[in-house]
């Protein structure tokens, strides 16, 4: 579905916060405007009041990802439907400047700017994009990064539904941690005393030496 790419709006907003690290990048109207990307008209409508409103929408979107990640797909859909009801969209057919080989517009569906305020406009597009992605690919394609302590949201577009991390960096970090954990376990199993060679030497008394 063509409109599924709007789901990136939801991911961008959710990932402005790292709850487990007590980090929040959404602290100013400038940060709000940056979330709109190329949608400059909507961004210009943002005010200081939108910072608090954006944080509220962010919490609700994260709840959708959390429910999906935990396998409670019905709850994820219910939460998303609540957002869709509160922030309706205005779909339009658009051709913009994209022409086909014969010079005709490449018509496609576009979500029009919301007339009320910046938060309503962004929330409407984010929720609808996420809804299209969910219905096209499945609720299990919405996930939260498994590399502790990161819990960034991501959309799994892999062919075998195997994605578990938000980025290559987190995947590498998790793989290194898992490798080191395996090595520690192997070392413990190979030593019947349960001590590493270094600890065994430290525990030896001078008389024993």
mmCIF file with all atom_site columns, C-alpha atoms in Angstrom:
data_model
loop_
_atom_site.group_PDB
_atom_site.id
_atom_site.type_symbol
_atom_site.label_atom_id
_atom_site.label_alt_id
_atom_site.label_comp_id
_atom_site.label_asym_id
_atom_site.label_entity_id
_atom_site.label_seq_id
_atom_site.pdbx_PDB_ins_code
_atom_site.Cartn_x
_atom_site.Cartn_y
_atom_site.Cartn_z
_atom_site.occupancy
_atom_site.B_iso_or_equiv
_atom_site.pdbx_formal_charge
_atom_site.auth_seq_id
_atom_site.auth_comp_id
_atom_site.auth_asym_id
_atom_site.auth_atom_id
_atom_site.pdbx_PDB_model_num
ATOM 1   C CA . UNK A 1 1   ? 0.000   0.000   0.000   1.00 0.00 ? 1   UNK A CA 1
ATOM 2   C CA . UNK A 1 2   ? 1.440   3.337   -1.113  1.00 0.00 ? 2   UNK A CA 1
ATOM 3   C CA . UNK A 1 3   ? 0.431   5.264   2.011   1.00 0.00 ? 3   UNK A CA 1
ATOM 4   C CA . UNK A 1 4   ? 2.356   2.891   4.286   1.00 0.00 ? 4   UNK A CA 1
ATOM 5   C CA . UNK A 1 5   ? 5.441   5.104   3.992   1.00 0.00 ? 5   UNK A CA 1
ATOM 6   C CA . UNK A 1 6   ? 3.688   7.662   6.212   1.00 0.00 ? 6   UNK A CA 1
ATOM 7   C CA . UNK A 1 7   ? 4.256   5.212   9.078   1.00 0.00 ? 7   UNK A CA 1
ATOM 8   C CA . UNK A 1 8   ? 7.763   6.653   9.350   1.00 0.00 ? 8   UNK A CA 1
ATOM 9   C CA . UNK A 1 9   ? 6.151   9.697   10.974  1.00 0.00 ? 9   UNK A CA 1
ATOM 10  C CA . UNK A 1 10  ? 5.133   7.482   13.897  1.00 0.00 ? 10  UNK A CA 1
ATOM 11  C CA . UNK A 1 11  ? 8.586   5.939   14.229  1.00 0.00 ? 11  UNK A CA 1
ATOM 12  C CA . UNK A 1 12  ? 10.315  9.329   14.179  1.00 0.00 ? 12  UNK A CA 1
ATOM 13  C CA . UNK A 1 13  ? 8.070   10.692  16.907  1.00 0.00 ? 13  UNK A CA 1
ATOM 14  C CA . UNK A 1 14  ? 8.292   7.638   19.184  1.00 0.00 ? 14  UNK A CA 1
ATOM 15  C CA . UNK A 1 15  ? 12.070  7.587   18.919  1.00 0.00 ? 15  UNK A CA 1
ATOM 16  C CA . UNK A 1 16  ? 12.487  11.148  20.160  1.00 0.00 ? 16  UNK A CA 1
ATOM 17  C CA . UNK A 1 17  ? 12.409  9.601   23.630  1.00 0.00 ? 17  UNK A CA 1
ATOM 18  C CA . UNK A 1 18  ? 14.582  6.933   25.264  1.00 0.00 ? 18  UNK A CA 1
ATOM 19  C CA . UNK A 1 19  ? 12.625  6.083   28.434  1.00 0.00 ? 19  UNK A CA 1
ATOM 20  C CA . UNK A 1 20  ? 15.155  3.665   29.920  1.00 0.00 ? 20  UNK A CA 1
ATOM 21  C CA . UNK A 1 21  ? 17.906  6.273   29.572  1.00 0.00 ? 21  UNK A CA 1
ATOM 22  C CA . UNK A 1 22  ? 15.753  9.210   30.720  1.00 0.00 ? 22  UNK A CA 1
ATOM 23  C CA . UNK A 1 23  ? 16.477  11.029  27.454  1.00 0.00 ? 23  UNK A CA 1
ATOM 24  C CA . UNK A 1 24  ? 13.977  13.220  25.635  1.00 0.00 ? 24  UNK A CA 1
ATOM 25  C CA . UNK A 1 25  ? 14.813  15.127  22.459  1.00 0.00 ? 25  UNK A CA 1
ATOM 26  C CA . UNK A 1 26  ? 11.351  16.680  22.204  1.00 0.00 ? 26  UNK A CA 1
ATOM 27  C CA . UNK A 1 27  ? 12.015  19.777  24.301  1.00 0.00 ? 27  UNK A CA 1
ATOM 28  C CA . UNK A 1 28  ? 11.366  22.724  21.976  1.00 0.00 ? 28  UNK A CA 1
ATOM 29  C CA . UNK A 1 29  ? 9.203   23.920  19.119  1.00 0.00 ? 29  UNK A CA 1
ATOM 30  C CA . UNK A 1 30  ? 12.263  23.610  16.858  1.00 0.00 ? 30  UNK A CA 1
ATOM 31  C CA . UNK A 1 31  ? 12.441  19.890  17.698  1.00 0.00 ? 31  UNK A CA 1
ATOM 32  C CA . UNK A 1 32  ? 8.761   19.571  16.800  1.00 0.00 ? 32  UNK A CA 1
ATOM 33  C CA . UNK A 1 33  ? 9.286   21.271  13.446  1.00 0.00 ? 33  UNK A CA 1
ATOM 34  C CA . UNK A 1 34  ? 12.209  18.992  12.596  1.00 0.00 ? 34  UNK A CA 1
ATOM 35  C CA . UNK A 1 35  ? 9.905   15.970  12.836  1.00 0.00 ? 35  UNK A CA 1
ATOM 36  C CA . UNK A 1 36  ? 7.912   17.142  9.829   1.00 0.00 ? 36  UNK A CA 1
ATOM 37  C CA . UNK A 1 37  ? 10.858  16.782  7.471   1.00 0.00 ? 37  UNK A CA 1
ATOM 38  C CA . UNK A 1 38  ? 9.902   18.179  4.073   1.00 0.00 ? 38  UNK A CA 1
ATOM 39  C CA . UNK A 1 39  ? 6.332   18.988  5.171   1.00 0.00 ? 39  UNK A CA 1
ATOM 40  C CA . UNK A 1 40  ? 7.331   22.600  5.798   1.00 0.00 ? 40  UNK A CA 1
ATOM 41  C CA . UNK A 1 41  ? 3.826   24.067  5.691   1.00 0.00 ? 41  UNK A CA 1
ATOM 42  C CA . UNK A 1 42  ? 2.671   22.005  8.650   1.00 0.00 ? 42  UNK A CA 1
ATOM 43  C CA . UNK A 1 43  ? 5.938   22.640  10.473  1.00 0.00 ? 43  UNK A CA 1
ATOM 44  C CA . UNK A 1 44  ? 5.414   26.402  10.296  1.00 0.00 ? 44  UNK A CA 1
ATOM 45  C CA . UNK A 1 45  ? 2.155   26.038  12.221  1.00 0.00 ? 45  UNK A CA 1
ATOM 46  C CA . UNK A 1 46  ? 3.943   24.513  15.239  1.00 0.00 ? 46  UNK A CA 1
ATOM 47  C CA . UNK A 1 47  ? 3.983   26.534  18.455  1.00 0.00 ? 47  UNK A CA 1
ATOM 48  C CA . UNK A 1 48  ? 5.343   26.018  21.963  1.00 0.00 ? 48  UNK A CA 1
ATOM 49  C CA . UNK A 1 49  ? 2.002   24.467  22.931  1.00 0.00 ? 49  UNK A CA 1
ATOM 50  C CA . UNK A 1 50  ? 2.635   21.641  20.465  1.00 0.00 ? 50  UNK A CA 1
ATOM 51  C CA . UNK A 1 51  ? 5.596   20.354  22.493  1.00 0.00 ? 51  UNK A CA 1
ATOM 52  C CA . UNK A 1 52  ? 3.302   19.045  25.243  1.00 0.00 ? 52  UNK A CA 1
ATOM 53  C CA . UNK A 1 53  ? 0.695   17.841  22.759  1.00 0.00 ? 53  UNK A CA 1
ATOM 54  C CA . UNK A 1 54  ? 3.319   15.977  20.724  1.00 0.00 ? 54  UNK A CA 1
ATOM 55  C CA . UNK A 1 55  ? 4.567   14.225  23.860  1.00 0.00 ? 55  UNK A CA 1
ATOM 56  C CA . UNK A 1 56  ? 1.045   13.015  24.591  1.00 0.00 ? 56  UNK A CA 1
ATOM 57  C CA . UNK A 1 57  ? 0.652   11.590  21.081  1.00 0.00 ? 57  UNK A CA 1
ATOM 58  C CA . UNK A 1 58  ? 4.110   10.050  21.368  1.00 0.00 ? 58  UNK A CA 1
ATOM 59  C CA . UNK A 1 59  ? 3.117   8.128   24.498  1.00 0.00 ? 59  UNK A CA 1
ATOM 60  C CA . UNK A 1 60  ? 0.041   6.764   22.753  1.00 0.00 ? 60  UNK A CA 1
ATOM 61  C CA . UNK A 1 61  ? 1.989   5.712   19.680  1.00 0.00 ? 61  UNK A CA 1
ATOM 62  C CA . UNK A 1 62  ? 4.621   4.000   21.824  1.00 0.00 ? 62  UNK A CA 1
ATOM 63  C CA . UNK A 1 63  ? 1.805   2.097   23.523  1.00 0.00 ? 63  UNK A CA 1
ATOM 64  C CA . UNK A 1 64  ? 0.781   0.773   20.083  1.00 0.00 ? 64  UNK A CA 1
ATOM 65  C CA . UNK A 1 65  ? 4.309   -0.472  19.408  1.00 0.00 ? 65  UNK A CA 1
ATOM 66  C CA . UNK A 1 66  ? 4.585   -1.948  22.912  1.00 0.00 ? 66  UNK A CA 1
ATOM 67  C CA . UNK A 1 67  ? 1.347   -3.901  22.574  1.00 0.00 ? 67  UNK A CA 1
ATOM 68  C CA . UNK A 1 68  ? 2.359   -5.198  19.146  1.00 0.00 ? 68  UNK A CA 1
ATOM 69  C CA . UNK A 1 69  ? 5.835   -6.113  20.390  1.00 0.00 ? 69  UNK A CA 1
ATOM 70  C CA . UNK A 1 70  ? 4.304   -8.079  23.284  1.00 0.00 ? 70  UNK A CA 1
ATOM 71  C CA . UNK A 1 71  ? 2.052   -9.986  20.903  1.00 0.00 ? 71  UNK A CA 1
ATOM 72  C CA . UNK A 1 72  ? -1.183  -8.297  22.010  1.00 0.00 ? 72  UNK A CA 1
ATOM 73  C CA . UNK A 1 73  ? -2.199  -7.352  18.492  1.00 0.00 ? 73  UNK A CA 1
ATOM 74  C CA . UNK A 1 74  ? -5.856  -6.723  19.306  1.00 0.00 ? 74  UNK A CA 1
ATOM 75  C CA . UNK A 1 75  ? -4.891  -4.157  21.928  1.00 0.00 ? 75  UNK A CA 1
ATOM 76  C CA . UNK A 1 76  ? -2.455  -2.541  19.493  1.00 0.00 ? 76  UNK A CA 1
ATOM 77  C CA . UNK A 1 77  ? -5.249  -2.171  16.946  1.00 0.00 ? 77  UNK A CA 1
ATOM 78  C CA . UNK A 1 78  ? -7.647  -0.778  19.552  1.00 0.00 ? 78  UNK A CA 1
ATOM 79  C CA . UNK A 1 79  ? -5.093  1.846   20.595  1.00 0.00 ? 79  UNK A CA 1
ATOM 80  C CA . UNK A 1 80  ? -4.423  2.787   16.990  1.00 0.00 ? 80  UNK A CA 1
ATOM 81  C CA . UNK A 1 81  ? -8.143  2.999   16.196  1.00 0.00 ? 81  UNK A CA 1
ATOM 82  C CA . UNK A 1 82  ? -8.519  5.428   19.087  1.00 0.00 ? 82  UNK A CA 1
ATOM 83  C CA . UNK A 1 83  ? -5.904  7.699   17.508  1.00 0.00 ? 83  UNK A CA 1
ATOM 84  C CA . UNK A 1 84  ? -7.538  7.423   14.092  1.00 0.00 ? 84  UNK A CA 1
ATOM 85  C CA . UNK A 1 85  ? -10.893 8.492   15.530  1.00 0.00 ? 85  UNK A CA 1
ATOM 86  C CA . UNK A 1 86  ? -9.394  11.457  17.358  1.00 0.00 ? 86  UNK A CA 1
ATOM 87  C CA . UNK A 1 87  ? -7.174  12.578  14.483  1.00 0.00 ? 87  UNK A CA 1
ATOM 88  C CA . UNK A 1 88  ? -8.983  11.978  11.168  1.00 0.00 ? 88  UNK A CA 1
ATOM 89  C CA . UNK A 1 89  ? -7.176  12.472  7.870   1.00 0.00 ? 89  UNK A CA 1
ATOM 90  C CA . UNK A 1 90  ? -8.116  14.215  4.655   1.00 0.00 ? 90  UNK A CA 1
ATOM 91  C CA . UNK A 1 91  ? -6.981  12.009  1.750   1.00 0.00 ? 91  UNK A CA 1
ATOM 92  C CA . UNK A 1 92  ? -6.471  13.617  -1.649  1.00 0.00 ? 92  UNK A CA 1
ATOM 93  C CA . UNK A 1 93  ? -5.400  12.439  -5.076  1.00 0.00 ? 93  UNK A CA 1
ATOM 94  C CA . UNK A 1 94  ? -2.171  14.144  -6.046  1.00 0.00 ? 94  UNK A CA 1
ATOM 95  C CA . UNK A 1 95  ? 0.197   14.137  -8.992  1.00 0.00 ? 95  UNK A CA 1
ATOM 96  C CA . UNK A 1 96  ? 2.674   16.735  -7.789  1.00 0.00 ? 96  UNK A CA 1
ATOM 97  C CA . UNK A 1 97  ? 5.475   17.030  -10.323 1.00 0.00 ? 97  UNK A CA 1
ATOM 98  C CA . UNK A 1 98  ? 5.854   13.308  -10.975 1.00 0.00 ? 98  UNK A CA 1
ATOM 99  C CA . UNK A 1 99  ? 5.194   12.466  -14.625 1.00 0.00 ? 99  UNK A CA 1
ATOM 100 C CA . UNK A 1 100 ? 5.202   9.138   -16.424 1.00 0.00 ? 100 UNK A CA 1
ATOM 101 C CA . UNK A 1 101 ? 6.997   8.388   -19.708 1.00 0.00 ? 101 UNK A CA 1
ATOM 102 C CA . UNK A 1 102 ? 4.128   9.948   -21.651 1.00 0.00 ? 102 UNK A CA 1
ATOM 103 C CA . UNK A 1 103 ? 4.139   13.152  -19.659 1.00 0.00 ? 103 UNK A CA 1
ATOM 104 C CA . UNK A 1 104 ? 1.039   12.367  -17.625 1.00 0.00 ? 104 UNK A CA 1
ATOM 105 C CA . UNK A 1 105 ? 0.876   12.855  -13.832 1.00 0.00 ? 105 UNK A CA 1
ATOM 106 C CA . UNK A 1 106 ? 1.597   9.785   -11.732 1.00 0.00 ? 106 UNK A CA 1
ATOM 107 C CA . UNK A 1 107 ? -1.555  9.965   -9.629  1.00 0.00 ? 107 UNK A CA 1
ATOM 108 C CA . UNK A 1 108 ? -1.307  8.698   -6.076  1.00 0.00 ? 108 UNK A CA 1
ATOM 109 C CA . UNK A 1 109 ? -3.026  9.095   -2.732  1.00 0.00 ? 109 UNK A CA 1
ATOM 110 C CA . UNK A 1 110 ? -1.752  11.857  -0.481  1.00 0.00 ? 110 UNK A CA 1
ATOM 111 C CA . UNK A 1 111 ? -2.732  12.781  3.085   1.00 0.00 ? 111 UNK A CA 1
ATOM 112 C CA . UNK A 1 112 ? -3.536  16.470  3.114   1.00 0.00 ? 112 UNK A CA 1
ATOM 113 C CA . UNK A 1 113 ? -2.433  18.894  5.809   1.00 0.00 ? 113 UNK A CA 1
ATOM 114 C CA . UNK A 1 114 ? -4.764  19.062  8.793   1.00 0.00 ? 114 UNK A CA 1
ATOM 115 C CA . UNK A 1 115 ? -6.348  22.514  9.162   1.00 0.00 ? 115 UNK A CA 1
ATOM 116 C CA . UNK A 1 116 ? -6.415  22.860  12.963  1.00 0.00 ? 116 UNK A CA 1
ATOM 117 C CA . UNK A 1 117 ? -2.904  22.650  14.456  1.00 0.00 ? 117 UNK A CA 1
ATOM 118 C CA . UNK A 1 118 ? 0.501   21.049  13.965  1.00 0.00 ? 118 UNK A CA 1
ATOM 119 C CA . UNK A 1 119 ? -0.075  18.220  16.437  1.00 0.00 ? 119 UNK A CA 1
ATOM 120 C CA . UNK A 1 120 ? -3.383  17.210  14.873  1.00 0.00 ? 120 UNK A CA 1
ATOM 121 C CA . UNK A 1 121 ? -1.825  17.218  11.420  1.00 0.00 ? 121 UNK A CA 1
ATOM 122 C CA . UNK A 1 122 ? 1.199   15.157  12.410  1.00 0.00 ? 122 UNK A CA 1
ATOM 123 C CA . UNK A 1 123 ? -0.819  12.716  14.551  1.00 0.00 ? 123 UNK A CA 1
ATOM 124 C CA . UNK A 1 124 ? -3.336  12.135  11.759  1.00 0.00 ? 124 UNK A CA 1
ATOM 125 C CA . UNK A 1 125 ? -0.639  11.296  9.231   1.00 0.00 ? 125 UNK A CA 1
ATOM 126 C CA . UNK A 1 126 ? 1.383   9.171   11.673  1.00 0.00 ? 126 UNK A CA 1
ATOM 127 C CA . UNK A 1 127 ? -1.646  7.153   12.809  1.00 0.00 ? 127 UNK A CA 1
ATOM 128 C CA . UNK A 1 128 ? -2.971  6.593   9.288   1.00 0.00 ? 128 UNK A CA 1
ATOM 129 C CA . UNK A 1 129 ? 0.460   5.625   7.977   1.00 0.00 ? 129 UNK A CA 1
ATOM 130 C CA . UNK A 1 130 ? 0.889   3.160   10.826  1.00 0.00 ? 130 UNK A CA 1
ATOM 131 C CA . UNK A 1 131 ? -2.600  1.781   10.180  1.00 0.00 ? 131 UNK A CA 1
ATOM 132 C CA . UNK A 1 132 ? -1.809  1.166   6.507   1.00 0.00 ? 132 UNK A CA 1
ATOM 133 C CA . UNK A 1 133 ? 1.476   -0.516  7.435   1.00 0.00 ? 133 UNK A CA 1
ATOM 134 C CA . UNK A 1 134 ? -0.203  -2.721  10.028  1.00 0.00 ? 134 UNK A CA 1
ATOM 135 C CA . UNK A 1 135 ? -3.024  -3.844  7.745   1.00 0.00 ? 135 UNK A CA 1
ATOM 136 C CA . UNK A 1 136 ? -0.693  -4.402  4.803   1.00 0.00 ? 136 UNK A CA 1
ATOM 137 C CA . UNK A 1 137 ? 2.109   -6.279  6.586   1.00 0.00 ? 137 UNK A CA 1
ATOM 138 C CA . UNK A 1 138 ? 0.715   -7.376  9.965   1.00 0.00 ? 138 UNK A CA 1
ATOM 139 C CA . UNK A 1 139 ? 0.833   -6.153  13.561  1.00 0.00 ? 139 UNK A CA 1
ATOM 140 C CA . UNK A 1 140 ? 3.873   -8.340  14.237  1.00 0.00 ? 140 UNK A CA 1
ATOM 141 C CA . UNK A 1 141 ? 5.843   -6.012  11.949  1.00 0.00 ? 141 UNK A CA 1
ATOM 142 C CA . UNK A 1 142 ? 5.742   -3.311  14.635  1.00 0.00 ? 142 UNK A CA 1
ATOM 143 C CA . UNK A 1 143 ? 8.510   -3.813  17.160  1.00 0.00 ? 143 UNK A CA 1
ATOM 144 C CA . UNK A 1 144 ? 10.726  -2.356  19.861  1.00 0.00 ? 144 UNK A CA 1
ATOM 145 C CA . UNK A 1 145 ? 14.495  -2.789  19.779  1.00 0.00 ? 145 UNK A CA 1
ATOM 146 C CA . UNK A 1 146 ? 15.679  -5.836  21.755  1.00 0.00 ? 146 UNK A CA 1
ATOM 147 C CA . UNK A 1 147 ? 19.167  -4.418  22.427  1.00 0.00 ? 147 UNK A CA 1
ATOM 148 C CA . UNK A 1 148 ? 19.007  -3.352  26.068  1.00 0.00 ? 148 UNK A CA 1
ATOM 149 C CA . UNK A 1 149 ? 18.648  -0.591  27.155  1.00 0.00 ? 149 UNK A CA 1
ATOM 150 C CA . UNK A 1 150 ? 17.462  0.703   23.759  1.00 0.00 ? 150 UNK A CA 1
ATOM 151 C CA . UNK A 1 151 ? 13.714  0.461   23.170  1.00 0.00 ? 151 UNK A CA 1
ATOM 152 C CA . UNK A 1 152 ? 13.432  2.401   19.929  1.00 0.00 ? 152 UNK A CA 1
ATOM 153 C CA . UNK A 1 153 ? 10.500  1.600   17.686  1.00 0.00 ? 153 UNK A CA 1
ATOM 154 C CA . UNK A 1 154 ? 11.010  0.064   14.251  1.00 0.00 ? 154 UNK A CA 1
ATOM 155 C CA . UNK A 1 155 ? 9.013   -1.339  11.351  1.00 0.00 ? 155 UNK A CA 1
ATOM 156 C CA . UNK A 1 156 ? 10.073  -4.804  10.283  1.00 0.00 ? 156 UNK A CA 1
ATOM 157 C CA . UNK A 1 157 ? 10.305  -4.946  6.490   1.00 0.00 ? 157 UNK A CA 1
ATOM 158 C CA . UNK A 1 158 ? 12.479  -8.060  6.326   1.00 0.00 ? 158 UNK A CA 1
ATOM 159 C CA . UNK A 1 159 ? 11.327  -10.883 4.076   1.00 0.00 ? 159 UNK A CA 1
ATOM 160 C CA . UNK A 1 160 ? 11.274  -13.458 6.885   1.00 0.00 ? 160 UNK A CA 1
ATOM 161 C CA . UNK A 1 161 ? 9.966   -11.274 9.731   1.00 0.00 ? 161 UNK A CA 1
ATOM 162 C CA . UNK A 1 162 ? 13.295  -11.622 11.524  1.00 0.00 ? 162 UNK A CA 1
ATOM 163 C CA . UNK A 1 163 ? 14.108  -8.049  12.515  1.00 0.00 ? 163 UNK A CA 1
ATOM 164 C CA . UNK A 1 164 ? 14.754  -7.537  16.237  1.00 0.00 ? 164 UNK A CA 1
ATOM 165 C CA . UNK A 1 165 ? 16.764  -4.315  16.397  1.00 0.00 ? 165 UNK A CA 1
ATOM 166 C CA . UNK A 1 166 ? 16.185  -0.694  15.420  1.00 0.00 ? 166 UNK A CA 1
ATOM 167 C CA . UNK A 1 167 ? 19.580  -0.278  13.735  1.00 0.00 ? 167 UNK A CA 1
ATOM 168 C CA . UNK A 1 168 ? 22.742  -2.073  12.647  1.00 0.00 ? 168 UNK A CA 1
ATOM 169 C CA . UNK A 1 169 ? 24.526  -0.475  15.596  1.00 0.00 ? 169 UNK A CA 1
ATOM 170 C CA . UNK A 1 170 ? 22.146  -2.034  18.109  1.00 0.00 ? 170 UNK A CA 1
ATOM 171 C CA . UNK A 1 171 ? 22.267  -5.386  16.302  1.00 0.00 ? 171 UNK A CA 1
ATOM 172 C CA . UNK A 1 172 ? 26.063  -5.404  16.477  1.00 0.00 ? 172 UNK A CA 1
ATOM 173 C CA . UNK A 1 173 ? 26.056  -4.415  20.140  1.00 0.00 ? 173 UNK A CA 1
ATOM 174 C CA . UNK A 1 174 ? 23.579  -7.178  20.992  1.00 0.00 ? 174 UNK A CA 1
ATOM 175 C CA . UNK A 1 175 ? 25.539  -9.781  19.029  1.00 0.00 ? 175 UNK A CA 1
ATOM 176 C CA . UNK A 1 176 ? 28.790  -8.832  20.781  1.00 0.00 ? 176 UNK A CA 1
ATOM 177 C CA . UNK A 1 177 ? 27.092  -9.024  24.183  1.00 0.00 ? 177 UNK A CA 1
ATOM 178 C CA . UNK A 1 178 ? 25.625  -12.442 23.334  1.00 0.00 ? 178 UNK A CA 1
ATOM 179 C CA . UNK A 1 179 ? 29.027  -13.693 22.132  1.00 0.00 ? 179 UNK A CA 1
ATOM 180 C CA . UNK A 1 180 ? 30.726  -12.584 25.343  1.00 0.00 ? 180 UNK A CA 1
ATOM 181 C CA . UNK A 1 181 ? 27.980  -14.194 27.420  1.00 0.00 ? 181 UNK A CA 1
ATOM 182 C CA . UNK A 1 182 ? 28.477  -17.500 25.574  1.00 0.00 ? 182 UNK A CA 1
ATOM 183 C CA . UNK A 1 183 ? 32.230  -17.341 26.138  1.00 0.00 ? 183 UNK A CA 1
ATOM 184 C CA . UNK A 1 184 ? 31.751  -16.731 29.865  1.00 0.00 ? 184 UNK A CA 1
ATOM 185 C CA . UNK A 1 185 ? 29.363  -19.684 30.078  1.00 0.00 ? 185 UNK A CA 1
ATOM 186 C CA . UNK A 1 186 ? 31.771  -21.930 28.193  1.00 0.00 ? 186 UNK A CA 1
ATOM 187 C CA . UNK A 1 187 ? 34.596  -20.915 30.554  1.00 0.00 ? 187 UNK A CA 1
ATOM 188 C CA . UNK A 1 188 ? 32.469  -21.661 33.609  1.00 0.00 ? 188 UNK A CA 1
ATOM 189 C CA . UNK A 1 189 ? 31.494  -25.073 32.272  1.00 0.00 ? 189 UNK A CA 1
ATOM 190 C CA . UNK A 1 190 ? 35.089  -25.982 31.459  1.00 0.00 ? 190 UNK A CA 1
ATOM 191 C CA . UNK A 1 191 ? 36.211  -25.123 35.012  1.00 0.00 ? 191 UNK A CA 1
ATOM 192 C CA . UNK A 1 192 ? 34.560  -27.467 37.557  1.00 0.00 ? 192 UNK A CA 1
ATOM 193 C CA . UNK A 1 193 ? 35.373  -25.042 40.384  1.00 0.00 ? 193 UNK A CA 1
ATOM 194 C CA . UNK A 1 194 ? 33.341  -22.341 38.669  1.00 0.00 ? 194 UNK A CA 1
ATOM 195 C CA . UNK A 1 195 ? 36.318  -19.973 38.837  1.00 0.00 ? 195 UNK A CA 1
ATOM 196 C CA . UNK A 1 196 ? 38.159  -18.386 35.971  1.00 0.00 ? 196 UNK A CA 1
ATOM 197 C CA . UNK A 1 197 ? 41.898  -18.935 35.705  1.00 0.00 ? 197 UNK A CA 1
ATOM 198 C CA . UNK A 1 198 ? 42.524  -15.404 36.958  1.00 0.00 ? 198 UNK A CA 1
ATOM 199 C CA . UNK A 1 199 ? 40.233  -15.788 39.966  1.00 0.00 ? 199 UNK A CA 1
ATOM 200 C CA . UNK A 1 200 ? 41.736  -19.197 40.737  1.00 0.00 ? 200 UNK A CA 1
ATOM 201 C CA . UNK A 1 201 ? 45.230  -17.687 40.925  1.00 0.00 ? 201 UNK A CA 1
ATOM 202 C CA . UNK A 1 202 ? 44.051  -14.854 43.136  1.00 0.00 ? 202 UNK A CA 1
ATOM 203 C CA . UNK A 1 203 ? 42.440  -17.292 45.587  1.00 0.00 ? 203 UNK A CA 1
ATOM 204 C CA . UNK A 1 204 ? 45.645  -19.345 45.986  1.00 0.00 ? 204 UNK A CA 1
ATOM 205 C CA . UNK A 1 205 ? 47.413  -18.667 49.306  1.00 0.00 ? 205 UNK A CA 1
ATOM 206 C CA . UNK A 1 206 ? 51.163  -17.898 49.460  1.00 0.00 ? 206 UNK A CA 1
ATOM 207 C CA . UNK A 1 207 ? 51.740  -21.267 51.170  1.00 0.00 ? 207 UNK A CA 1
ATOM 208 C CA . UNK A 1 208 ? 50.033  -23.059 48.309  1.00 0.00 ? 208 UNK A CA 1
ATOM 209 C CA . UNK A 1 209 ? 52.312  -21.289 45.878  1.00 0.00 ? 209 UNK A CA 1
#
